[in-house]
Amino acid sequence: MEPESKRRWNRREFVAQAAAAAVTAAVTAAVTGTASAVEAKKPNVLFFMSDDMRVELGCYGSRFRAQTPNLDALAHRGVRFDRNYCQFPLCNPSRASLLTGQGPLDTKVLGNRTNFRDTRPDLTSLPQLFQANGYVTARSGKIFHGGYDDPKAWTVGYSDVTIGAIESAAEDGTETEKGNYHIHREVVPPQPVPPPPPGIPSSSTQNPKSAHSDEILILDGDGGDHPENLVAERAIGYLRTYRNRPFFIGCGFSKPHSPPTAPQRFFDLYDPAKLELTPDFAAWPTVPPGFPKAAIRPRNADLFVGRGASVVEAKEVIRAYLASISWVDWNLGRVLTELDALGLRQNTIVVFVADHGYQLGEKGKWSKAGSLFEMGTRVPLIIHDPRAGGNGHTSTRLVQSLDIYPTLVELCGLSHPSSGLQGKSLTPLLHHPQATWDSPAFSIWSEDGKSIHGVAVRKDHWRYVEFGADGKNGRMLFNEQVDPLEMTNIAEDPSHAKVCSQLSKLVNGYRSRTNAT
């Protein structure tokens, strides 16, 4: 018989074990007359988020060889979900969906200027549910979108002005020195680029973000008390303060969101001359032949706003993006080191996820906004529950960020909120990462924050996208196994008509179930 420490539990055994432990704890509490035994058996949750981080991690086979030792170690310790997809490639809609367990069409949050508390005040957010179940819920950094935090969610951290500093800086594209750290601002000297394609605006005077879009911010030392470092230090403080109570700690890093920022030593990890751009790199947002016009927005939203990117500039900005990721990894590692030092790891579920993906010059796009491509919607997801039988393995099943909420509800033995949850618990995959799983993943885009402009579905090895109702503004189909860089749109190839028809039914079903237009 296998040692208990190595035995792989199935889902039924796992739930039964958790229930038995809860009963034992309740009996102990009744005998001793205290609630501490019950609380001690509640698994803690340490919930990490990152902003604008695509699957550019070492454990995901980073194309640009990102150095992320702490996230790689977490993936080795837990279950890494290789194909996890966000529901909207933009901060606020994606986070609102993930944190309420509802798709964007149901939160009615389709842009960065809508608060889900205004559109769906009946919803129970993830940390709110934990707080209602006796957990301390503590926020450090960006969990909900900047400016739209949930006042019902947090025991501590809701009104922290320091936390808000880095969020506002990230959102408006600027950062100023307001503490014990020094920023070196660097702008890569412009290089000659070809003229923009027809219809692509080239004037940088049309957007106030243009003046900051190409800045690279370099910090001295480890970054001092830069707000990004303070996010980690505040999370460490919460661990120390609430170590004897069940907790849900949200630790949200704002990097690698533009402007790309990191201490110099993380820049030193990368040689831009050795970075290889993707074969579809373009100086300007470019709609390739055979692709619908709606697939690529004519203007970038984050980097290289209103101007073209030369190869030299592109490599320098990618280097800065990678440095930002390595900085996030370092800060996450500091928090996990403290978790271990306090002896909390064995009773803590650790989650790491990003809000959405990002394009780094593929087809000339430097942003997430509007991207229904693989790099825009595929995001890292790592879950480590010490009790899970699948730890140390990778799941290649298609999952969604929407699935995280019901997963944590089940793992912690909570009841679903009255508003219900749309996702599907990943508990079976945590125990058997290659278990049978036949759920598609959906992502949508809205250009105006009111109506749907595009719907993408991932099913098996296919990515299918419709722009406009019934694809009236174009369609895309990619076989991700043979064309992972999405170089050729095969939606209009007659030999794939049947596949398109089947996937189109999924798209229409997704639209119709919420009466979306």
mmCIF file with all atom_site columns, C-alpha atoms in Angstrom, residues 121-264:
data_model
loop_
_atom_site.group_PDB
_atom_site.id
_atom_site.type_symbol
_atom_site.label_atom_id
_atom_site.label_alt_id
_atom_site.label_comp_id
_atom_site.label_asym_id
_atom_site.label_entity_id
_atom_site.label_seq_id
_atom_site.pdbx_PDB_ins_code
_atom_site.Cartn_x
_atom_site.Cartn_y
_atom_site.Cartn_z
_atom_site.occupancy
_atom_site.B_iso_or_equiv
_atom_site.pdbx_formal_charge
_atom_site.auth_seq_id
_atom_site.auth_comp_id
_atom_site.auth_asym_id
_atom_site.auth_atom_id
_atom_site.pdbx_PDB_model_num
ATOM 1   C CA . PRO A 1 121 ? -25.239 44.636 -6.683  1.00 0.00 ? 121 PRO A CA 1
ATOM 2   C CA . ASP A 1 122 ? -26.681 41.191 -5.874  1.00 0.00 ? 122 ASP A CA 1
ATOM 3   C CA . LEU A 1 123 ? -23.434 39.368 -6.608  1.00 0.00 ? 123 LEU A CA 1
ATOM 4   C CA . THR A 1 124 ? -21.216 37.968 -3.877  1.00 0.00 ? 124 THR A CA 1
ATOM 5   C CA . SER A 1 125 ? -17.547 38.452 -4.629  1.00 0.00 ? 125 SER A CA 1
ATOM 6   C CA . LEU A 1 126 ? -15.009 35.731 -3.864  1.00 0.00 ? 126 LEU A CA 1
ATOM 7   C CA . PRO A 1 127 ? -13.359 37.422 -0.851  1.00 0.00 ? 127 PRO A CA 1
ATOM 8   C CA . GLN A 1 128 ? -16.781 38.566 0.365   1.00 0.00 ? 128 GLN A CA 1
ATOM 9   C CA . LEU A 1 129 ? -17.921 34.929 0.533   1.00 0.00 ? 129 LEU A CA 1
ATOM 10  C CA . PHE A 1 130 ? -14.836 33.974 2.517   1.00 0.00 ? 130 PHE A CA 1
ATOM 11  C CA . GLN A 1 131 ? -15.397 36.835 4.932   1.00 0.00 ? 131 GLN A CA 1
ATOM 12  C CA . ALA A 1 132 ? -19.001 35.702 5.441   1.00 0.00 ? 132 ALA A CA 1
ATOM 13  C CA . ASN A 1 133 ? -17.638 32.274 6.362   1.00 0.00 ? 133 ASN A CA 1
ATOM 14  C CA . GLY A 1 134 ? -15.419 33.468 9.160   1.00 0.00 ? 134 GLY A CA 1
ATOM 15  C CA . TYR A 1 135 ? -12.214 34.236 7.265   1.00 0.00 ? 135 TYR A CA 1
ATOM 16  C CA . VAL A 1 136 ? -10.101 37.321 7.656   1.00 0.00 ? 136 VAL A CA 1
ATOM 17  C CA . THR A 1 137 ? -9.953  38.783 4.146   1.00 0.00 ? 137 THR A CA 1
ATOM 18  C CA . ALA A 1 138 ? -6.953  41.018 3.580   1.00 0.00 ? 138 ALA A CA 1
ATOM 19  C CA . ARG A 1 139 ? -6.070  42.918 0.435   1.00 0.00 ? 139 ARG A CA 1
ATOM 20  C CA . SER A 1 140 ? -2.614  44.010 -0.617  1.00 0.00 ? 140 SER A CA 1
ATOM 21  C CA . GLY A 1 141 ? -2.266  45.487 -4.095  1.00 0.00 ? 141 GLY A CA 1
ATOM 22  C CA . LYS A 1 142 ? -4.463  45.188 -7.139  1.00 0.00 ? 142 LYS A CA 1
ATOM 23  C CA . ILE A 1 143 ? -7.101  42.462 -6.911  1.00 0.00 ? 143 ILE A CA 1
ATOM 24  C CA . PHE A 1 144 ? -10.188 44.195 -8.240  1.00 0.00 ? 144 PHE A CA 1
ATOM 25  C CA . HIS A 1 145 ? -9.618  46.838 -10.927 1.00 0.00 ? 145 HIS A CA 1
ATOM 26  C CA . GLY A 1 146 ? -8.103  50.113 -9.754  1.00 0.00 ? 146 GLY A CA 1
ATOM 27  C CA . GLY A 1 147 ? -10.826 52.486 -8.592  1.00 0.00 ? 147 GLY A CA 1
ATOM 28  C CA . TYR A 1 148 ? -13.459 49.732 -8.369  1.00 0.00 ? 148 TYR A CA 1
ATOM 29  C CA . ASP A 1 149 ? -12.481 47.779 -5.299  1.00 0.00 ? 149 ASP A CA 1
ATOM 30  C CA . ASP A 1 150 ? -15.272 45.915 -3.521  1.00 0.00 ? 150 ASP A CA 1
ATOM 31  C CA . PRO A 1 151 ? -16.147 47.501 -0.149  1.00 0.00 ? 151 PRO A CA 1
ATOM 32  C CA . LYS A 1 152 ? -17.936 44.311 0.905   1.00 0.00 ? 152 LYS A CA 1
ATOM 33  C CA . ALA A 1 153 ? -14.932 42.098 0.287   1.00 0.00 ? 153 ALA A CA 1
ATOM 34  C CA . TRP A 1 154 ? -12.215 42.999 2.765   1.00 0.00 ? 154 TRP A CA 1
ATOM 35  C CA . THR A 1 155 ? -11.681 42.866 6.491   1.00 0.00 ? 155 THR A CA 1
ATOM 36  C CA . VAL A 1 156 ? -8.541  44.961 6.012   1.00 0.00 ? 156 VAL A CA 1
ATOM 37  C CA . GLY A 1 157 ? -6.924  46.699 3.055   1.00 0.00 ? 157 GLY A CA 1
ATOM 38  C CA . TYR A 1 158 ? -9.923  48.259 1.341   1.00 0.00 ? 158 TYR A CA 1
ATOM 39  C CA . SER A 1 159 ? -9.067  51.893 2.036   1.00 0.00 ? 159 SER A CA 1
ATOM 40  C CA . ASP A 1 160 ? -5.282  51.660 1.868   1.00 0.00 ? 160 ASP A CA 1
ATOM 41  C CA . VAL A 1 161 ? -4.046  54.757 0.039   1.00 0.00 ? 161 VAL A CA 1
ATOM 42  C CA . THR A 1 162 ? -0.559  53.351 -0.549  1.00 0.00 ? 162 THR A CA 1
ATOM 43  C CA . ILE A 1 163 ? -2.021  50.422 -2.418  1.00 0.00 ? 163 ILE A CA 1
ATOM 44  C CA . GLY A 1 164 ? -3.961  52.845 -4.586  1.00 0.00 ? 164 GLY A CA 1
ATOM 45  C CA . ALA A 1 165 ? -0.803  54.708 -5.553  1.00 0.00 ? 165 ALA A CA 1
ATOM 46  C CA . ILE A 1 166 ? 0.613   52.003 -7.776  1.00 0.00 ? 166 ILE A CA 1
ATOM 47  C CA . GLU A 1 167 ? -2.813  51.227 -9.255  1.00 0.00 ? 167 GLU A CA 1
ATOM 48  C CA . SER A 1 168 ? -3.375  54.801 -10.382 1.00 0.00 ? 168 SER A CA 1
ATOM 49  C CA . ALA A 1 169 ? 0.158   55.055 -11.718 1.00 0.00 ? 169 ALA A CA 1
ATOM 50  C CA . ALA A 1 170 ? -0.291  51.901 -13.746 1.00 0.00 ? 170 ALA A CA 1
ATOM 51  C CA . GLU A 1 171 ? -3.641  53.011 -15.110 1.00 0.00 ? 171 GLU A CA 1
ATOM 52  C CA . ASP A 1 172 ? -2.562  56.477 -16.285 1.00 0.00 ? 172 ASP A CA 1
ATOM 53  C CA . GLY A 1 173 ? 0.802   55.291 -17.584 1.00 0.00 ? 173 GLY A CA 1
ATOM 54  C CA . THR A 1 174 ? 2.940   57.356 -15.222 1.00 0.00 ? 174 THR A CA 1
ATOM 55  C CA . GLU A 1 175 ? 4.915   56.735 -12.091 1.00 0.00 ? 175 GLU A CA 1
ATOM 56  C CA . THR A 1 176 ? 6.428   59.314 -9.763  1.00 0.00 ? 176 THR A CA 1
ATOM 57  C CA . GLU A 1 177 ? 8.845   58.965 -6.875  1.00 0.00 ? 177 GLU A CA 1
ATOM 58  C CA . LYS A 1 178 ? 6.831   59.169 -3.662  1.00 0.00 ? 178 LYS A CA 1
ATOM 59  C CA . GLY A 1 179 ? 9.040   57.135 -1.352  1.00 0.00 ? 179 GLY A CA 1
ATOM 60  C CA . ASN A 1 180 ? 12.508  55.811 -0.710  1.00 0.00 ? 180 ASN A CA 1
ATOM 61  C CA . TYR A 1 181 ? 13.329  54.763 -4.245  1.00 0.00 ? 181 TYR A CA 1
ATOM 62  C CA . HIS A 1 182 ? 14.727  56.378 -7.360  1.00 0.00 ? 182 HIS A CA 1
ATOM 63  C CA . ILE A 1 183 ? 13.469  55.959 -10.926 1.00 0.00 ? 183 ILE A CA 1
ATOM 64  C CA . HIS A 1 184 ? 15.720  56.217 -13.963 1.00 0.00 ? 184 HIS A CA 1
ATOM 65  C CA . ARG A 1 185 ? 13.554  57.002 -16.952 1.00 0.00 ? 185 ARG A CA 1
ATOM 66  C CA . GLU A 1 186 ? 14.801  55.627 -20.217 1.00 0.00 ? 186 GLU A CA 1
ATOM 67  C CA . VAL A 1 187 ? 13.384  56.111 -23.686 1.00 0.00 ? 187 VAL A CA 1
ATOM 68  C CA . VAL A 1 188 ? 14.921  54.002 -26.403 1.00 0.00 ? 188 VAL A CA 1
ATOM 69  C CA . PRO A 1 189 ? 16.074  56.302 -29.215 1.00 0.00 ? 189 PRO A CA 1
ATOM 70  C CA . PRO A 1 190 ? 13.671  55.986 -32.155 1.00 0.00 ? 190 PRO A CA 1
ATOM 71  C CA . GLN A 1 191 ? 14.882  53.950 -35.097 1.00 0.00 ? 191 GLN A CA 1
ATOM 72  C CA . PRO A 1 192 ? 13.679  54.159 -38.703 1.00 0.00 ? 192 PRO A CA 1
ATOM 73  C CA . VAL A 1 193 ? 10.502  52.175 -39.328 1.00 0.00 ? 193 VAL A CA 1
ATOM 74  C CA . PRO A 1 194 ? 8.453   51.673 -42.497 1.00 0.00 ? 194 PRO A CA 1
ATOM 75  C CA . PRO A 1 195 ? 5.390   53.864 -42.984 1.00 0.00 ? 195 PRO A CA 1
ATOM 76  C CA . PRO A 1 196 ? 2.158   52.650 -41.365 1.00 0.00 ? 196 PRO A CA 1
ATOM 77  C CA . PRO A 1 197 ? -0.315  50.559 -43.378 1.00 0.00 ? 197 PRO A CA 1
ATOM 78  C CA . PRO A 1 198 ? -3.317  52.417 -44.813 1.00 0.00 ? 198 PRO A CA 1
ATOM 79  C CA . GLY A 1 199 ? -5.782  53.448 -42.127 1.00 0.00 ? 199 GLY A CA 1
ATOM 80  C CA . ILE A 1 200 ? -3.312  53.219 -39.236 1.00 0.00 ? 200 ILE A CA 1
ATOM 81  C CA . PRO A 1 201 ? -2.954  56.577 -37.402 1.00 0.00 ? 201 PRO A CA 1
ATOM 82  C CA . SER A 1 202 ? 0.629   57.662 -36.867 1.00 0.00 ? 202 SER A CA 1
ATOM 83  C CA . SER A 1 203 ? 0.316   60.903 -34.916 1.00 0.00 ? 203 SER A CA 1
ATOM 84  C CA . SER A 1 204 ? 1.212   60.541 -31.253 1.00 0.00 ? 204 SER A CA 1
ATOM 85  C CA . THR A 1 205 ? -0.532  63.818 -30.381 1.00 0.00 ? 205 THR A CA 1
ATOM 86  C CA . GLN A 1 206 ? -3.997  62.239 -30.387 1.00 0.00 ? 206 GLN A CA 1
ATOM 87  C CA . ASN A 1 207 ? -3.553  60.342 -27.128 1.00 0.00 ? 207 ASN A CA 1
ATOM 88  C CA . PRO A 1 208 ? -2.142  61.718 -23.838 1.00 0.00 ? 208 PRO A CA 1
ATOM 89  C CA . LYS A 1 209 ? -0.706  58.278 -23.006 1.00 0.00 ? 209 LYS A CA 1
ATOM 90  C CA . SER A 1 210 ? 1.581   58.516 -26.017 1.00 0.00 ? 210 SER A CA 1
ATOM 91  C CA . ALA A 1 211 ? 4.104   60.643 -24.158 1.00 0.00 ? 211 ALA A CA 1
ATOM 92  C CA . HIS A 1 212 ? 4.663   57.861 -21.638 1.00 0.00 ? 212 HIS A CA 1
ATOM 93  C CA . SER A 1 213 ? 4.046   54.770 -23.723 1.00 0.00 ? 213 SER A CA 1
ATOM 94  C CA . ASP A 1 214 ? 7.675   54.138 -24.621 1.00 0.00 ? 214 ASP A CA 1
ATOM 95  C CA . GLU A 1 215 ? 9.223   54.835 -21.231 1.00 0.00 ? 215 GLU A CA 1
ATOM 96  C CA . ILE A 1 216 ? 11.197  52.158 -19.452 1.00 0.00 ? 216 ILE A CA 1
ATOM 97  C CA . LEU A 1 217 ? 11.557  52.723 -15.708 1.00 0.00 ? 217 LEU A CA 1
ATOM 98  C CA . ILE A 1 218 ? 14.656  51.383 -13.950 1.00 0.00 ? 218 ILE A CA 1
ATOM 99  C CA . LEU A 1 219 ? 14.993  51.325 -10.160 1.00 0.00 ? 219 LEU A CA 1
ATOM 100 C CA . ASP A 1 220 ? 18.088  51.259 -7.965  1.00 0.00 ? 220 ASP A CA 1
ATOM 101 C CA . GLY A 1 221 ? 18.880  48.275 -5.743  1.00 0.00 ? 221 GLY A CA 1
ATOM 102 C CA . ASP A 1 222 ? 15.832  46.123 -5.037  1.00 0.00 ? 222 ASP A CA 1
ATOM 103 C CA . GLY A 1 223 ? 13.460  49.016 -5.621  1.00 0.00 ? 223 GLY A CA 1
ATOM 104 C CA . GLY A 1 224 ? 13.328  50.362 -2.053  1.00 0.00 ? 224 GLY A CA 1
ATOM 105 C CA . ASP A 1 225 ? 9.799   51.091 -0.896  1.00 0.00 ? 225 ASP A CA 1
ATOM 106 C CA . HIS A 1 226 ? 8.362   51.293 -4.372  1.00 0.00 ? 226 HIS A CA 1
ATOM 107 C CA . PRO A 1 227 ? 4.625   50.479 -4.069  1.00 0.00 ? 227 PRO A CA 1
ATOM 108 C CA . GLU A 1 228 ? 5.153   47.185 -5.883  1.00 0.00 ? 228 GLU A CA 1
ATOM 109 C CA . ASN A 1 229 ? 7.559   46.064 -3.165  1.00 0.00 ? 229 ASN A CA 1
ATOM 110 C CA . LEU A 1 230 ? 5.172   47.312 -0.498  1.00 0.00 ? 230 LEU A CA 1
ATOM 111 C CA . VAL A 1 231 ? 2.486   45.004 -1.878  1.00 0.00 ? 231 VAL A CA 1
ATOM 112 C CA . ALA A 1 232 ? 4.662   42.032 -0.963  1.00 0.00 ? 232 ALA A CA 1
ATOM 113 C CA . GLU A 1 233 ? 5.665   43.479 2.399   1.00 0.00 ? 233 GLU A CA 1
ATOM 114 C CA . ARG A 1 234 ? 2.074   44.190 3.360   1.00 0.00 ? 234 ARG A CA 1
ATOM 115 C CA . ALA A 1 235 ? 1.090   40.642 2.431   1.00 0.00 ? 235 ALA A CA 1
ATOM 116 C CA . ILE A 1 236 ? 3.954   39.378 4.627   1.00 0.00 ? 236 ILE A CA 1
ATOM 117 C CA . GLY A 1 237 ? 2.618   41.520 7.456   1.00 0.00 ? 237 GLY A CA 1
ATOM 118 C CA . TYR A 1 238 ? -0.837  40.020 7.029   1.00 0.00 ? 238 TYR A CA 1
ATOM 119 C CA . LEU A 1 239 ? 0.604   36.512 7.228   1.00 0.00 ? 239 LEU A CA 1
ATOM 120 C CA . ARG A 1 240 ? 2.286   37.348 10.509  1.00 0.00 ? 240 ARG A CA 1
ATOM 121 C CA . THR A 1 241 ? -0.745  39.103 11.951  1.00 0.00 ? 241 THR A CA 1
ATOM 122 C CA . TYR A 1 242 ? -3.388  36.545 10.988  1.00 0.00 ? 242 TYR A CA 1
ATOM 123 C CA . ARG A 1 243 ? -1.352  33.354 11.157  1.00 0.00 ? 243 ARG A CA 1
ATOM 124 C CA . ASN A 1 244 ? -3.627  31.938 13.881  1.00 0.00 ? 244 ASN A CA 1
ATOM 125 C CA . ARG A 1 245 ? -6.878  32.694 12.092  1.00 0.00 ? 245 ARG A CA 1
ATOM 126 C CA . PRO A 1 246 ? -8.258  31.360 8.812   1.00 0.00 ? 246 PRO A CA 1
ATOM 127 C CA . PHE A 1 247 ? -7.379  33.897 6.148   1.00 0.00 ? 247 PHE A CA 1
ATOM 128 C CA . PHE A 1 248 ? -7.920  34.809 2.522   1.00 0.00 ? 248 PHE A CA 1
ATOM 129 C CA . ILE A 1 249 ? -5.088  37.127 1.531   1.00 0.00 ? 249 ILE A CA 1
ATOM 130 C CA . GLY A 1 250 ? -5.217  38.776 -1.877  1.00 0.00 ? 250 GLY A CA 1
ATOM 131 C CA . CYS A 1 251 ? -1.768  39.849 -3.063  1.00 0.00 ? 251 CYS A CA 1
ATOM 132 C CA . GLY A 1 252 ? -1.997  41.657 -6.394  1.00 0.00 ? 252 GLY A CA 1
ATOM 133 C CA . PHE A 1 253 ? 1.040   42.882 -8.313  1.00 0.00 ? 253 PHE A CA 1
ATOM 134 C CA . SER A 1 254 ? 0.547   45.600 -10.922 1.00 0.00 ? 254 SER A CA 1
ATOM 135 C CA . LYS A 1 255 ? 3.461   44.562 -13.105 1.00 0.00 ? 255 LYS A CA 1
ATOM 136 C CA . PRO A 1 256 ? 4.302   43.868 -15.871 1.00 0.00 ? 256 PRO A CA 1
ATOM 137 C CA . HIS A 1 257 ? 1.577   46.454 -16.725 1.00 0.00 ? 257 HIS A CA 1
ATOM 138 C CA . SER A 1 258 ? 3.056   49.414 -18.613 1.00 0.00 ? 258 SER A CA 1
ATOM 139 C CA . PRO A 1 259 ? 5.209   51.323 -18.071 1.00 0.00 ? 259 PRO A CA 1
ATOM 140 C CA . PRO A 1 260 ? 7.595   48.356 -17.803 1.00 0.00 ? 260 PRO A CA 1
ATOM 141 C CA . THR A 1 261 ? 9.431   48.810 -14.517 1.00 0.00 ? 261 THR A CA 1
ATOM 142 C CA . ALA A 1 262 ? 11.980  46.868 -12.470 1.00 0.00 ? 262 ALA A CA 1
ATOM 143 C CA . PRO A 1 263 ? 15.235  47.259 -10.541 1.00 0.00 ? 263 PRO A CA 1
ATOM 144 C CA . GLN A 1 264 ? 18.343  47.257 -12.737 1.00 0.00 ? 264 GLN A CA 1
#
